[in-house]
CSV table of C-alpha atoms in Angstrom, one decimal:
chain,number,residue,atom,x,y,z
K,1,UNK,CA,80.0,131.5,14.1
K,2,UNK,CA,80.8,128.1,13.4
K,3,UNK,CA,81.4,126.8,16.6
K,4,UNK,CA,78.4,128.2,18.1
K,5,UNK,CA,76.5,126.9,15.4
K,6,UNK,CA,78.1,123.0,15.7
K,7,UNK,CA,77.4,123.9,19.6
K,8,UNK,CA,74.1,125.4,19.7
K,9,UNK,CA,73.3,121.7,17.3
K,10,UNK,CA,75.0,119.6,19.5
K,11,UNK,CA,73.2,120.7,23.1
K,12,UNK,CA,69.9,120.9,20.7
K,13,UNK,CA,69.9,117.5,19.9
K,14,UNK,CA,70.5,116.5,23.7
K,15,UNK,CA,67.9,118.3,24.5
K,16,UNK,CA,65.6,116.2,22.1
K,17,UNK,CA,67.0,113.1,23.1
K,18,UNK,CA,66.6,113.4,27.0
K,19,UNK,CA,62.9,115.2,26.0
K,20,UNK,CA,62.2,112.0,23.5
K,21,UNK,CA,63.4,110.2,27.0
K,22,UNK,CA,61.3,111.6,29.6
K,23,UNK,CA,58.3,111.1,27.1
K,24,UNK,CA,58.7,107.7,27.4
K,25,UNK,CA,55.7,105.5,28.3
K,26,UNK,CA,56.9,102.8,30.8
K,27,UNK,CA,56.3,99.3,29.8
K,28,UNK,CA,53.8,96.6,30.1
K,29,UNK,CA,55.2,93.5,33.2
K,30,UNK,CA,54.2,90.6,34.6
K,31,UNK,CA,50.9,91.7,37.2
K,32,UNK,CA,48.9,90.3,39.4
K,33,UNK,CA,45.7,91.7,39.6
K,34,UNK,CA,42.4,91.6,41.7
K,35,UNK,CA,38.9,92.9,41.6
K,36,UNK,CA,36.5,92.9,44.3
K,37,UNK,CA,33.5,94.1,42.2
K,38,UNK,CA,28.8,93.9,42.5
K,39,UNK,CA,27.4,92.4,39.7
K,40,UNK,CA,24.1,93.7,38.8
K,41,UNK,CA,22.1,91.2,37.4
K,42,UNK,CA,21.3,91.7,33.4
K,43,UNK,CA,17.9,90.8,31.7
K,44,UNK,CA,17.3,88.0,34.5
K,45,UNK,CA,13.9,89.3,35.5
K,46,UNK,CA,13.3,85.7,37.8
K,47,UNK,CA,16.4,85.2,39.1
K,48,UNK,CA,16.8,89.5,39.8
K,49,UNK,CA,13.8,89.4,42.1
K,50,UNK,CA,14.9,86.5,43.9
K,51,UNK,CA,18.2,86.7,45.2
K,52,UNK,CA,19.8,90.1,46.0
K,53,UNK,CA,24.2,90.5,45.7
K,54,UNK,CA,26.9,90.8,48.0
K,55,UNK,CA,29.7,90.7,45.9
K,56,UNK,CA,32.3,89.2,43.7
K,57,UNK,CA,36.2,88.6,44.5
K,58,UNK,CA,39.1,87.8,42.0
K,59,UNK,CA,42.1,87.3,41.2
K,60,UNK,CA,44.4,86.2,38.0
K,61,UNK,CA,47.9,86.0,37.1
K,62,UNK,CA,49.4,87.7,33.3
K,63,UNK,CA,51.8,87.9,31.4
K,64,UNK,CA,52.9,90.0,27.9
K,65,UNK,CA,53.6,88.9,25.3
K,66,UNK,CA,54.0,91.2,22.0
K,67,UNK,CA,53.2,95.3,23.0
K,68,UNK,CA,50.7,94.9,25.1
K,69,UNK,CA,48.9,91.7,23.8
K,70,UNK,CA,49.4,89.1,26.9
K,71,UNK,CA,47.5,85.9,28.1
K,72,UNK,CA,46.9,84.6,31.7
K,73,UNK,CA,44.4,83.1,34.5
K,74,UNK,CA,42.4,82.9,36.6
K,75,UNK,CA,39.5,83.3,38.7
K,76,UNK,CA,36.3,84.4,40.7
K,77,UNK,CA,34.3,83.9,43.7
K,78,UNK,CA,30.6,85.6,43.7
K,79,UNK,CA,27.3,85.2,46.3
K,80,UNK,CA,24.0,86.5,46.2
K,81,UNK,CA,21.8,86.0,49.1
K,82,UNK,CA,17.6,84.7,48.5
K,83,UNK,CA,15.4,87.5,49.4
K,84,UNK,CA,12.6,86.6,52.9
K,85,UNK,CA,9.9,87.4,50.9
K,86,UNK,CA,10.6,87.0,47.1
K,87,UNK,CA,9.6,83.1,47.5
K,88,UNK,CA,7.5,82.3,51.4
K,89,UNK,CA,5.9,80.3,52.2
K,90,UNK,CA,8.4,77.9,49.8
K,91,UNK,CA,11.8,79.4,51.0
K,92,UNK,CA,12.8,82.3,52.9
K,93,UNK,CA,16.5,81.0,53.8
K,94,UNK,CA,19.1,80.5,51.8
K,95,UNK,CA,22.4,81.4,49.4
K,96,UNK,CA,23.7,81.4,45.7
K,97,UNK,CA,27.6,81.2,44.7
K,98,UNK,CA,29.3,80.8,41.5
K,99,UNK,CA,32.6,79.8,41.4
K,100,UNK,CA,34.8,80.8,37.3
K,101,UNK,CA,38.0,79.3,35.6
K,102,UNK,CA,39.3,81.1,33.0
K,103,UNK,CA,42.3,81.7,30.7
K,104,UNK,CA,42.4,85.5,29.9
K,105,UNK,CA,43.6,87.7,26.5
K,106,UNK,CA,44.2,91.2,27.4
K,107,UNK,CA,45.5,94.0,25.8
K,108,UNK,CA,46.9,97.2,28.0
K,109,UNK,CA,48.7,100.3,27.5
K,110,UNK,CA,50.2,102.9,29.2
K,111,UNK,CA,48.7,106.3,29.2
K,112,UNK,CA,50.9,107.9,30.7
K,113,UNK,CA,54.0,107.6,33.5
K,114,UNK,CA,51.2,106.3,35.7
K,115,UNK,CA,48.4,105.7,34.5
K,116,UNK,CA,47.0,103.2,31.9
K,117,UNK,CA,44.4,101.2,30.6
K,118,UNK,CA,43.3,97.7,30.5
K,119,UNK,CA,40.7,95.4,27.7
K,120,UNK,CA,39.7,91.8,28.4
K,121,UNK,CA,38.7,88.9,26.6
K,122,UNK,CA,38.3,85.7,29.8
K,123,UNK,CA,37.5,82.3,28.7
K,124,UNK,CA,36.6,79.2,31.3
K,125,UNK,CA,34.1,77.2,33.3
K,126,UNK,CA,31.4,78.7,35.8
K,127,UNK,CA,29.3,76.6,38.5
K,128,UNK,CA,26.1,77.4,40.4
K,129,UNK,CA,25.4,76.3,43.9
K,130,UNK,CA,22.3,76.3,45.4
K,131,UNK,CA,22.0,76.2,49.3
K,132,UNK,CA,18.5,76.7,51.1
K,133,UNK,CA,15.9,74.3,52.7
K,134,UNK,CA,14.5,72.5,49.8
K,135,UNK,CA,17.3,73.3,47.4
K,136,UNK,CA,18.6,69.0,46.0
K,137,UNK,CA,22.2,69.9,47.0
K,138,UNK,CA,23.3,69.2,42.9
K,139,UNK,CA,25.4,72.3,41.3
K,140,UNK,CA,24.7,74.1,37.8
K,141,UNK,CA,28.0,73.5,35.8
K,142,UNK,CA,28.5,75.9,32.2
K,143,UNK,CA,30.9,77.6,30.1
K,144,UNK,CA,31.7,81.0,30.6
K,145,UNK,CA,32.6,84.5,29.3
K,146,UNK,CA,32.6,87.8,30.2
K,147,UNK,CA,34.1,91.5,28.3
K,148,UNK,CA,36.1,93.6,31.2
K,149,UNK,CA,37.4,97.2,30.7
K,150,UNK,CA,39.4,98.7,33.9
K,151,UNK,CA,41.8,101.9,34.2
K,152,UNK,CA,44.1,102.3,36.3
K,153,UNK,CA,46.5,104.9,38.3
K,154,UNK,CA,50.1,103.9,39.7
K,155,UNK,CA,50.1,104.7,43.7
K,156,UNK,CA,53.9,103.6,43.6
K,157,UNK,CA,55.7,102.9,41.4
K,158,UNK,CA,54.4,98.8,41.2
K,159,UNK,CA,51.2,99.0,43.0
K,160,UNK,CA,47.7,100.6,41.1
K,161,UNK,CA,44.5,100.8,41.8
K,162,UNK,CA,41.7,101.3,39.3
K,163,UNK,CA,37.9,100.9,38.0
K,164,UNK,CA,36.2,97.6,36.4
K,165,UNK,CA,33.4,97.8,34.2
K,166,UNK,CA,32.0,95.1,31.9
K,167,UNK,CA,29.6,92.1,31.4
K,168,UNK,CA,29.7,88.6,32.1
K,169,UNK,CA,27.2,85.4,30.7
K,170,UNK,CA,27.1,82.3,31.0
K,171,UNK,CA,25.7,79.0,29.4
K,172,UNK,CA,22.5,78.2,31.8
K,173,UNK,CA,20.1,79.3,33.5
K,174,UNK,CA,17.9,79.5,36.4
K,175,UNK,CA,15.5,77.2,37.3
K,176,UNK,CA,12.4,76.4,39.7
K,177,UNK,CA,14.1,73.1,40.3
K,178,UNK,CA,17.5,74.8,41.3
K,179,UNK,CA,15.5,75.6,44.7
K,180,UNK,CA,13.3,71.8,44.5
K,181,UNK,CA,10.2,74.4,43.2
K,182,UNK,CA,7.8,73.7,41.0
K,183,UNK,CA,7.5,76.8,40.4
K,184,UNK,CA,8.2,80.6,41.8
K,185,UNK,CA,4.8,82.6,43.6
K,186,UNK,CA,2.9,84.8,41.2
K,187,UNK,CA,4.7,84.1,38.3
K,188,UNK,CA,3.4,81.2,35.3
K,189,UNK,CA,6.9,81.1,34.3
K,190,UNK,CA,9.3,78.5,35.9
K,191,UNK,CA,12.2,78.8,33.8
K,192,UNK,CA,14.2,82.5,32.8
K,193,UNK,CA,13.9,83.3,29.3
K,194,UNK,CA,18.0,83.6,29.0
K,195,UNK,CA,21.1,82.3,30.4
K,196,UNK,CA,23.0,83.9,33.1
K,197,UNK,CA,24.1,86.7,32.5
K,198,UNK,CA,26.1,90.3,34.8
K,199,UNK,CA,26.9,93.6,34.5
K,200,UNK,CA,30.2,94.2,36.7
K,201,UNK,CA,30.6,97.7,38.3
K,202,UNK,CA,33.6,98.0,40.8
K,203,UNK,CA,37.1,98.7,41.9
K,204,UNK,CA,40.4,97.1,40.6
K,205,UNK,CA,44.5,96.3,42.0
K,206,UNK,CA,47.6,95.2,39.6
K,207,UNK,CA,50.6,95.5,41.1
K,208,UNK,CA,54.1,94.7,38.9
K,209,UNK,CA,55.8,91.2,39.4
K,210,UNK,CA,59.2,92.8,39.0
K,211,UNK,CA,61.5,95.2,42.0
K,212,UNK,CA,61.0,99.4,41.7
K,213,UNK,CA,63.2,101.2,39.6
K,214,UNK,CA,63.7,103.7,42.2
K,215,UNK,CA,64.1,101.4,45.0
K,216,UNK,CA,65.9,98.0,44.1
K,217,UNK,CA,65.2,97.1,47.8
K,218,UNK,CA,60.4,97.4,47.8
K,219,UNK,CA,58.5,95.8,45.0
């Protein structure tokens, strides 16, 4: 009976250890993240009525530091088209572009073997470029910051896809002089009351920069 009890305890200990090992969540590793998002101008009615969003592409490289906290750096590029009739007859074509370079502080955590979330704060510089027949061609630099969240699901050991939602803001605001105008048709205002700001929704991917644990010959 003592032998049976001892054997049961040993077997139970092994099963518990195996269960705990199986429940261990993956660790956070260096990654490259990319994003394709659709910005929505937020509380900028003049800019929103004068332009239409085309999209934003971005990417960043990041590294973990301690228990999910990490740092990174990256950039993104955003496009808007000028609406044909919004500023007629003064401006009937053109586009607005924004280039951003930022540093990043993020927190990542796995919620399962193949799912994880990320919360991040980004800060850096942004430059708006206005390209139209009447635009003076000057670029408008400013400070940039954003809060972004994302939830990802692994398709392979190292490649995951997810959804991102966030908010960004710049230290500059839209003005009629950006387009080489003295005012906006049908409006008394010549400048936005608030700085540039956007809500962003889109898709992202995350690639872990290490070899696959299941297949050492592939990423």
